Amino acid sequence: MFGESARALCKRKRNEFKSGSVAMASVDKGKSTKKQKYDRQLRLWGDHGQDALENAHVCLINACATGTEILKNLVLPAFTIVDGHKVSGDDAGNNFFLTKSSIGRNRAQAATELLQELNNDVSGNFVEESPDKLLDNDPDFFCRFSLVIAVHLPESTILCLAAFLWGAGVPLLVCRTYGLIGYMRLVVKEHTVVESHPDNALENLRLDHPFPELKKHIQSYALENMEKRDHSHTPWIIVMAKYLEKWRSEHNSRCLRAIQKKKLFENLFDKISSGVDELLQDENSKNIKAQVFINQVEEDIGKLKSCVNSLLQENGLVVNVKDDYIHEFCR
Amino acid sequence: MADAEEPEKKRRRVEELSEKMAVDSGCRDTGDWEGRWTHVKKFLERAGPFTHPDFEPSTESLQFLLDTCKVLVIGAGGLGCELLKNLALSGFQQIHVIDMDTIDVSNLNRQFLFRPKDVGRPKADVAAEFVNNRIPGCNVVPHFKKIQDFDESFYRQFHIIVCGLDSIIARRWINGMLMSLLSYEDGVLDPSSIIPLLDGGTEGFKGNARVILPGMTACIDCTLELYPPQINFPMCTIASMPRLPEHCIEYVRILQWPKENPFGEGVVLDGDDPEHIQWVFQKSLERAAEFKITGVTYRLTQGVVKRIIPAVASTNAVIAATCATEVFKIASSAYIPLNNYLVFNDVDGLYTYTFEAERKENCSACSQVPQKLHFSSSAKLQEVLDYLTENASLQMKTPAITATVDGKNKTLYLQTVASIEERTRPNLSRTLKELGLAEGQELAVADVTTPQTVLFKLNFTS
């Protein structure tokens, strides 16, 4: 189920790039109320993330306070609450989505009404049934969901539910709270992360092997002849690349172990960066030392191959497994 | 769990209850119902393996929460809505809430006490109405005001104060206010003058919560350096060598708008006015085209101009829950409070960590150690001003400096009132000696970051 959605997302992303500028213009032409309303979270996960949420359908089993809080925070996906219980006085006392007048009514229905009221864009449904009955009579009911959340279920029910959902490929979130203690456990067979928006991505710039156009561009800068002003406005990547060149010409890198190389490079880098304001101010440059990978490639293929074998054996895998992963050109 | 056990018994009890209510509803409505506080009572009326060693269970604790304990919630936004809900459900019924803002459409994705029909109304008012309605007996009193509109007599009435603020300046202000309420007898802090301050903050998927016992634990100013620095681009980059779409937008905001005054002389750029944003957006596109920069969008423009912080419901829920739990623990003395700082981050998986933030020995807000200024007598007043704003531990915004010279109170520099700023501006280029300041002189500095003036002692280095 997830593999499919990942492929669909990748397809959409490719299409978006093609018609990028056109799409941007129509998106920017006046914001619709929905974009305004979800602006703060759109800045976190973008339009695709938002779509994924809006098209999801979540199932909550048991509308106790823990469960309704989860639905409140999700806000966007359609939801279905499965709960066979009636609202008790206790329930109405600790749940924001139940009131005094809910007491005696079916808990799934009562909670759905007050949760639905939170957001007109969302469709909320309820099933007045215990999950045990559903698992007995109509387990396929659970296949339609993007995620099932099970709150305060007895172990026997969870085991049965989990076995079924695992087979169906539907993720399960198991939660329980007890006083000031709580736990949650996520059961997912396989999950694909696409279009992540990481805060501090450490990018491997592969400056030690610049591609031809980049190499040409780097060579077009003559740092020594620059005035301070121009120097401090030179993109830090160029400065880095220049000094990397210089460092390599000064050191025979073959003889040194990786850790020694790294230390030497860092020392040289500290020396030059103290004089370059731009480097100091650029946020990214703080990670400079980590970002420049001095890639080491073992050139002896025979050595590489034997290394793979021993690694596989170390980890208890059959050596033949590597045939599934090694490109035919490398065999 | 009780829910799953004995459903038959439960069903019968509920039926009985419904019948009882049908009979009683005509006579009186206390707002309460049987079982309402069952969960809360479990915390207060019985000890357990995790309770505070000094905790004594009592049936009176609940009454204290319901009738007597006064809590102030500062902010009725993302954190504030969650806090009000949590506190009301935990038994706190005497709550005040302060918020100076009105409801905006972009609030509706997470500030769940507000509806589209409420847009434009004060947050404090709508939040209070909703909670009082949903939680019978709860008495949330709203204040559509700034925190600076109140003085010590207002703040003194609360047992506990919880903040869900969106500015560091405001945090420092309330922090300073609570410091000013502390009373010392013979150098010993009087514990009854301490009002615990719970502070929560969130940004996207990250958040933090802290417990501050003024005079005892680390305060906001003690850990000022923990806050990430604001991203400010160098002026030369903005003015002549832009590379990013943000540079283009800042150019328009900082340089072009004051020059062109597109909506009239002296009309300030208002981030909430879509026409203003549209103008900045168009001009930013033009500038970007000049330098062949891509990526300027309406959304980015708005984000840069308003310094928008992304926000999502779940982070606010976690942090508010943490703060509300600490309020409950402190008010009930039933559990050991957080000591004293929690960080939370679920960008990648889920990470959380607590540690004890330490007090700073010479903290300008809470240490009572006189603050010193070391300058040469030939240093210009501008240097002192720069120190006050740039020093990492002080980070003042618009400090006003006064001193007693020749027996008279003299304003050396003040920038928040235009006429006084003009009059005192020449002092900035005068030396401390020329201004008549002596060794050991006290300078009183006022700033938005603190409700009280901070006294500095001047030490001449040469």
Coordinates of C-alpha atoms in Angstrom, one line a residue, chain B residues 18-330:
Chain B
S18 CA -29.4 8.8 33.2
E19 CA -32.7 8.1 35.0
K20 CA -31.5 10.0 38.1
M21 CA -30.5 13.0 35.9
A22 CA -33.9 13.0 34.2
V23 CA -35.5 13.4 37.6
D24 CA -33.0 15.9 39.1
S25 CA -32.6 18.2 36.1
G26 CA -35.7 20.1 37.0
C27 CA -34.6 20.9 40.5
R28 CA -31.0 22.0 40.3
D29 CA -27.9 22.0 38.0
T30 CA -24.6 22.3 39.8
G31 CA -22.9 21.5 36.5
D32 CA -21.3 18.5 38.1
W33 CA -22.2 14.8 37.6
E34 CA -21.3 11.6 39.1
G35 CA -17.9 10.4 38.2
R36 CA -16.8 13.7 36.8
W37 CA -13.7 13.9 38.8
T38 CA -13.0 10.2 39.2
H39 CA -9.8 10.4 37.2
V40 CA -8.4 13.5 39.0
K41 CA -9.3 12.0 42.4
K42 CA -7.2 9.0 41.6
F43 CA -4.2 11.3 41.6
L44 CA -5.1 13.3 44.7
E45 CA -6.8 10.8 47.0
R46 CA -4.4 7.9 47.0
A47 CA -0.6 7.6 47.3
G48 CA 1.4 5.4 45.0
P49 CA 4.9 4.3 44.1
F50 CA 5.5 7.4 42.0
T51 CA 4.1 10.1 44.2
H52 CA 6.2 12.8 45.9
P53 CA 7.7 11.4 49.2
D54 CA 6.0 14.1 51.2
F55 CA 2.6 13.7 49.5
E56 CA -0.3 13.1 51.7
P57 CA -3.5 12.1 49.9
S58 CA -6.5 14.1 50.9
T59 CA -10.1 14.8 49.7
E60 CA -9.5 18.5 50.2
S61 CA -6.9 18.8 47.4
L62 CA -9.6 18.7 44.7
Q63 CA -11.6 21.5 46.4
F64 CA -8.4 23.6 46.4
L65 CA -8.0 23.2 42.7
L66 CA -11.6 23.8 42.0
D67 CA -12.3 26.8 44.3
T68 CA -9.0 28.4 45.4
C69 CA -6.1 27.8 43.1
K70 CA -5.6 30.7 40.7
V71 CA -3.7 30.1 37.5
L72 CA -2.7 32.7 34.9
V73 CA -2.3 31.6 31.3
I74 CA -0.4 34.0 29.2
G75 CA -1.2 33.6 25.5
A76 CA -4.4 32.1 24.0
G77 CA -2.8 30.9 20.8
G78 CA -1.5 27.5 19.9
L79 CA -0.2 26.7 23.3
G80 CA -2.8 28.8 25.1
C81 CA -5.8 26.9 23.7
E82 CA -4.3 23.6 24.7
L83 CA -3.3 24.9 28.2
L84 CA -6.8 26.1 28.9
K85 CA -8.4 22.8 27.9
N86 CA -5.9 20.8 29.9
L87 CA -6.1 22.9 33.0
A88 CA -9.9 23.0 33.0
L89 CA -10.2 19.2 32.6
S90 CA -7.7 18.8 35.5
G91 CA -9.9 20.6 37.9
F92 CA -8.6 24.2 37.7
Q93 CA -11.5 26.5 37.6
Q94 CA -10.1 29.9 38.5
I95 CA -8.2 30.8 35.4
H96 CA -7.2 34.1 33.9
V97 CA -5.9 34.4 30.3
I98 CA -4.2 37.3 28.7
D99 CA -3.7 37.7 24.9
M100 CA -3.4 40.9 22.9
D101 CA -4.2 39.4 19.5
T102 CA -7.3 38.9 17.5
I103 CA -8.0 35.6 15.6
D104 CA -6.6 35.2 12.1
V105 CA -7.5 32.5 9.5
S106 CA -4.1 31.0 9.7
N107 CA -4.7 30.2 13.4
L108 CA -7.6 27.8 12.6
N109 CA -5.4 24.9 11.7
R110 CA -4.4 24.4 15.4
Q111 CA -6.1 26.8 17.7
F112 CA -9.1 24.6 18.1
L113 CA -11.1 26.9 20.3
F114 CA -11.6 29.2 17.4
R115 CA -14.0 28.8 14.4
P116 CA -14.1 30.7 11.0
K117 CA -16.9 32.9 12.4
D118 CA -14.6 34.1 15.2
V119 CA -12.0 35.6 12.9
G120 CA -11.3 39.2 14.0
R121 CA -12.4 38.7 17.6
P122 CA -10.0 38.8 20.5
K123 CA -8.4 35.4 21.2
A124 CA -8.7 35.7 24.9
D125 CA -12.5 36.4 24.8
V126 CA -13.3 33.5 22.4
A127 CA -11.1 31.0 24.2
A128 CA -12.7 31.8 27.5
E129 CA -16.2 31.6 26.1
F130 CA -15.5 28.2 24.5
V131 CA -13.9 26.6 27.6
N132 CA -16.5 28.0 30.0
N133 CA -19.2 26.6 27.8
R134 CA -17.7 23.1 27.3
I135 CA -16.5 22.7 30.9
P136 CA -19.3 23.6 33.2
G137 CA -18.2 25.4 36.4
C138 CA -15.0 26.6 34.8
N139 CA -14.4 30.3 35.2
V140 CA -11.9 31.5 32.7
V141 CA -11.5 35.3 32.8
P142 CA -10.2 36.8 29.6
H143 CA -8.0 39.9 29.2
F144 CA -7.6 41.4 25.8
K145 CA -4.5 43.2 26.8
K146 CA -0.7 43.2 26.7
I147 CA 1.1 41.7 29.7
Q148 CA 2.8 45.1 30.2
D149 CA -0.6 46.6 30.8
F150 CA -0.7 45.0 34.3
D151 CA 1.4 45.7 37.3
E152 CA 2.6 43.8 40.4
S153 CA -0.8 44.0 42.1
F154 CA -2.3 41.9 39.3
Y155 CA 0.3 39.3 39.0
R156 CA 0.7 38.8 42.8
Q157 CA -2.8 37.2 43.0
F158 CA -1.8 34.0 41.1
H159 CA -0.5 30.8 42.5
I160 CA 1.1 29.7 39.3
I161 CA 1.7 31.3 35.9
V162 CA 2.0 29.4 32.6
C163 CA 3.2 31.0 29.4
G164 CA 2.5 30.1 25.8
L165 CA 4.2 33.1 24.3
D166 CA 5.7 33.8 20.9
S167 CA 8.4 36.3 21.8
I168 CA 11.5 36.2 23.9
I169 CA 11.1 39.8 24.9
A170 CA 7.7 39.0 26.4
R171 CA 9.2 36.0 28.3
R172 CA 11.9 38.2 29.7
W173 CA 9.4 40.8 30.8
I174 CA 7.2 38.4 32.8
N175 CA 10.4 36.8 34.1
G176 CA 11.5 40.2 35.4
M177 CA 8.1 40.9 36.8
L178 CA 8.1 37.7 38.9
M179 CA 11.6 38.5 40.1
S180 CA 10.4 41.9 41.3
L181 CA 7.8 40.2 43.4
L182 CA 10.4 38.3 45.4
S183 CA 11.0 39.5 49.0
Y184 CA 14.1 38.9 50.9
E185 CA 14.4 39.1 54.7
D186 CA 18.0 39.5 56.0
G187 CA 19.2 38.1 52.6
V188 CA 16.9 35.1 52.9
L189 CA 14.3 34.5 50.2
D190 CA 10.7 34.3 51.5
P191 CA 9.2 31.2 49.8
S192 CA 5.7 32.6 50.0
S193 CA 6.8 35.4 47.5
I194 CA 7.7 32.8 44.9
I195 CA 5.2 32.4 42.0
P196 CA 6.3 29.4 39.9
L197 CA 6.6 30.2 36.2
L198 CA 6.0 27.4 33.6
D199 CA 7.2 28.4 30.2
G200 CA 6.5 26.6 26.9
G201 CA 7.7 27.4 23.4
T202 CA 7.3 25.7 20.0
E203 CA 8.5 26.0 16.5
G204 CA 7.4 23.5 13.8
F205 CA 8.3 20.1 15.1
K206 CA 10.4 21.4 18.0
G207 CA 9.5 22.5 21.4
N208 CA 10.6 23.1 24.9
A209 CA 9.1 23.3 28.4
R210 CA 10.6 24.6 31.6
V211 CA 9.9 25.0 35.2
I212 CA 11.1 28.2 36.8
L213 CA 11.0 28.9 40.5
P214 CA 12.0 32.6 40.6
G215 CA 15.0 33.2 42.9
M216 CA 15.7 29.4 43.2
T217 CA 16.1 27.9 39.7
A218 CA 17.5 29.1 36.5
C219 CA 15.4 31.9 35.0
I220 CA 14.8 33.0 31.4
D221 CA 17.7 35.4 31.4
C222 CA 20.1 32.8 32.9
T223 CA 19.8 30.7 29.7
L224 CA 19.4 33.5 27.2
E225 CA 22.2 32.0 25.0
L226 CA 20.2 28.9 24.5
Y227 CA 17.8 30.7 22.1
P228 CA 18.9 30.4 18.4
P229 CA 20.1 33.6 16.9
Q230 CA 17.7 35.4 14.6
I231 CA 18.7 35.1 10.9
N232 CA 19.8 38.5 9.8
F233 CA 21.4 38.9 6.4
P234 CA 24.4 41.2 6.1
M235 CA 23.4 44.6 4.6
C236 CA 26.0 44.5 1.9
T237 CA 24.6 41.2 0.6
I238 CA 21.0 42.6 0.6
A239 CA 22.1 45.9 -1.0
S240 CA 24.4 44.8 -3.7
M241 CA 25.1 41.1 -3.9
P242 CA 21.9 39.1 -3.4
R243 CA 21.9 35.4 -4.1
L244 CA 18.8 34.1 -2.4
P245 CA 15.1 35.0 -2.9
E246 CA 15.1 36.0 0.8
H247 CA 17.7 38.7 0.1
C248 CA 15.5 40.2 -2.6
I249 CA 12.5 40.3 -0.2
E250 CA 14.6 41.9 2.6
Y251 CA 15.9 44.5 0.1
V252 CA 12.3 45.5 -0.7
R253 CA 11.2 45.5 2.9
I254 CA 14.2 47.3 4.4
L255 CA 15.3 49.7 1.6
Q256 CA 12.7 50.0 -1.1
W257 CA 9.5 50.4 1.1
P258 CA 10.8 53.4 3.2
K259 CA 12.0 55.0 0.0
E260 CA 8.9 54.6 -2.1
N261 CA 6.2 54.7 0.6
P262 CA 3.7 52.9 -1.7
F263 CA 0.7 53.3 0.5
G264 CA 1.4 56.8 1.7
E265 CA 4.0 58.8 3.6
G266 CA 4.9 57.2 6.9
V267 CA 2.6 54.2 6.3
V268 CA 4.5 51.2 7.9
L269 CA 4.6 47.9 6.2
D270 CA 1.9 45.7 7.7
G271 CA 2.6 42.0 7.4
D272 CA -1.1 41.2 7.9
D273 CA -2.2 43.4 5.0
P274 CA -2.4 41.2 1.8
E275 CA -2.1 44.4 -0.4
H276 CA 1.2 45.3 1.3
I277 CA 2.5 41.8 0.9
Q278 CA 1.4 41.8 -2.7
W279 CA 3.4 45.0 -3.4
V280 CA 6.5 43.6 -1.7
F281 CA 6.0 40.3 -3.6
Q282 CA 5.9 42.1 -7.0
K283 CA 8.9 44.3 -6.2
S284 CA 10.8 41.3 -5.0
L285 CA 10.1 39.5 -8.2
E286 CA 11.5 42.4 -10.2
R287 CA 14.7 42.5 -8.1
A288 CA 15.1 38.8 -8.3
A289 CA 14.8 39.0 -12.1
E290 CA 17.5 41.6 -12.2
F291 CA 19.9 39.1 -10.5
K292 CA 18.5 36.0 -12.1
I293 CA 17.4 34.6 -8.8
T294 CA 14.5 32.1 -8.7
G295 CA 12.2 31.1 -5.8
V296 CA 10.4 34.2 -4.9
T297 CA 6.8 33.2 -4.0
Y298 CA 4.0 34.9 -2.3
R299 CA 4.3 32.5 0.6
L300 CA 8.0 33.0 1.0
T301 CA 7.4 36.8 0.9
Q302 CA 4.9 36.6 3.6
G303 CA 7.1 34.3 5.7
V304 CA 10.1 36.6 5.5
V305 CA 8.2 39.9 6.1
K306 CA 6.2 38.5 9.1
R307 CA 9.0 36.3 10.3
I308 CA 6.5 33.5 10.2
I309 CA 7.3 30.5 12.3
P310 CA 5.7 27.3 11.0
A311 CA 3.4 25.7 13.5
V312 CA 1.4 22.4 13.8
A313 CA -1.1 21.2 16.4
S314 CA 0.8 18.1 17.6
T315 CA 3.9 19.9 18.9
N316 CA 1.7 22.4 20.8
A317 CA -0.3 19.6 22.3
V318 CA 2.8 17.9 23.6
I319 CA 4.4 21.0 25.1
A320 CA 1.2 22.3 26.6
A321 CA 0.5 18.9 28.1
T322 CA 3.9 18.9 29.7
C323 CA 3.4 22.4 31.1
A324 CA -0.2 21.6 32.4
T325 CA 1.1 18.4 34.0
E326 CA 3.7 20.5 35.9
V327 CA 1.1 23.0 37.0
F328 CA -1.0 20.1 38.4
K329 CA 2.1 18.6 40.1
I330 CA 3.1 21.9 41.7

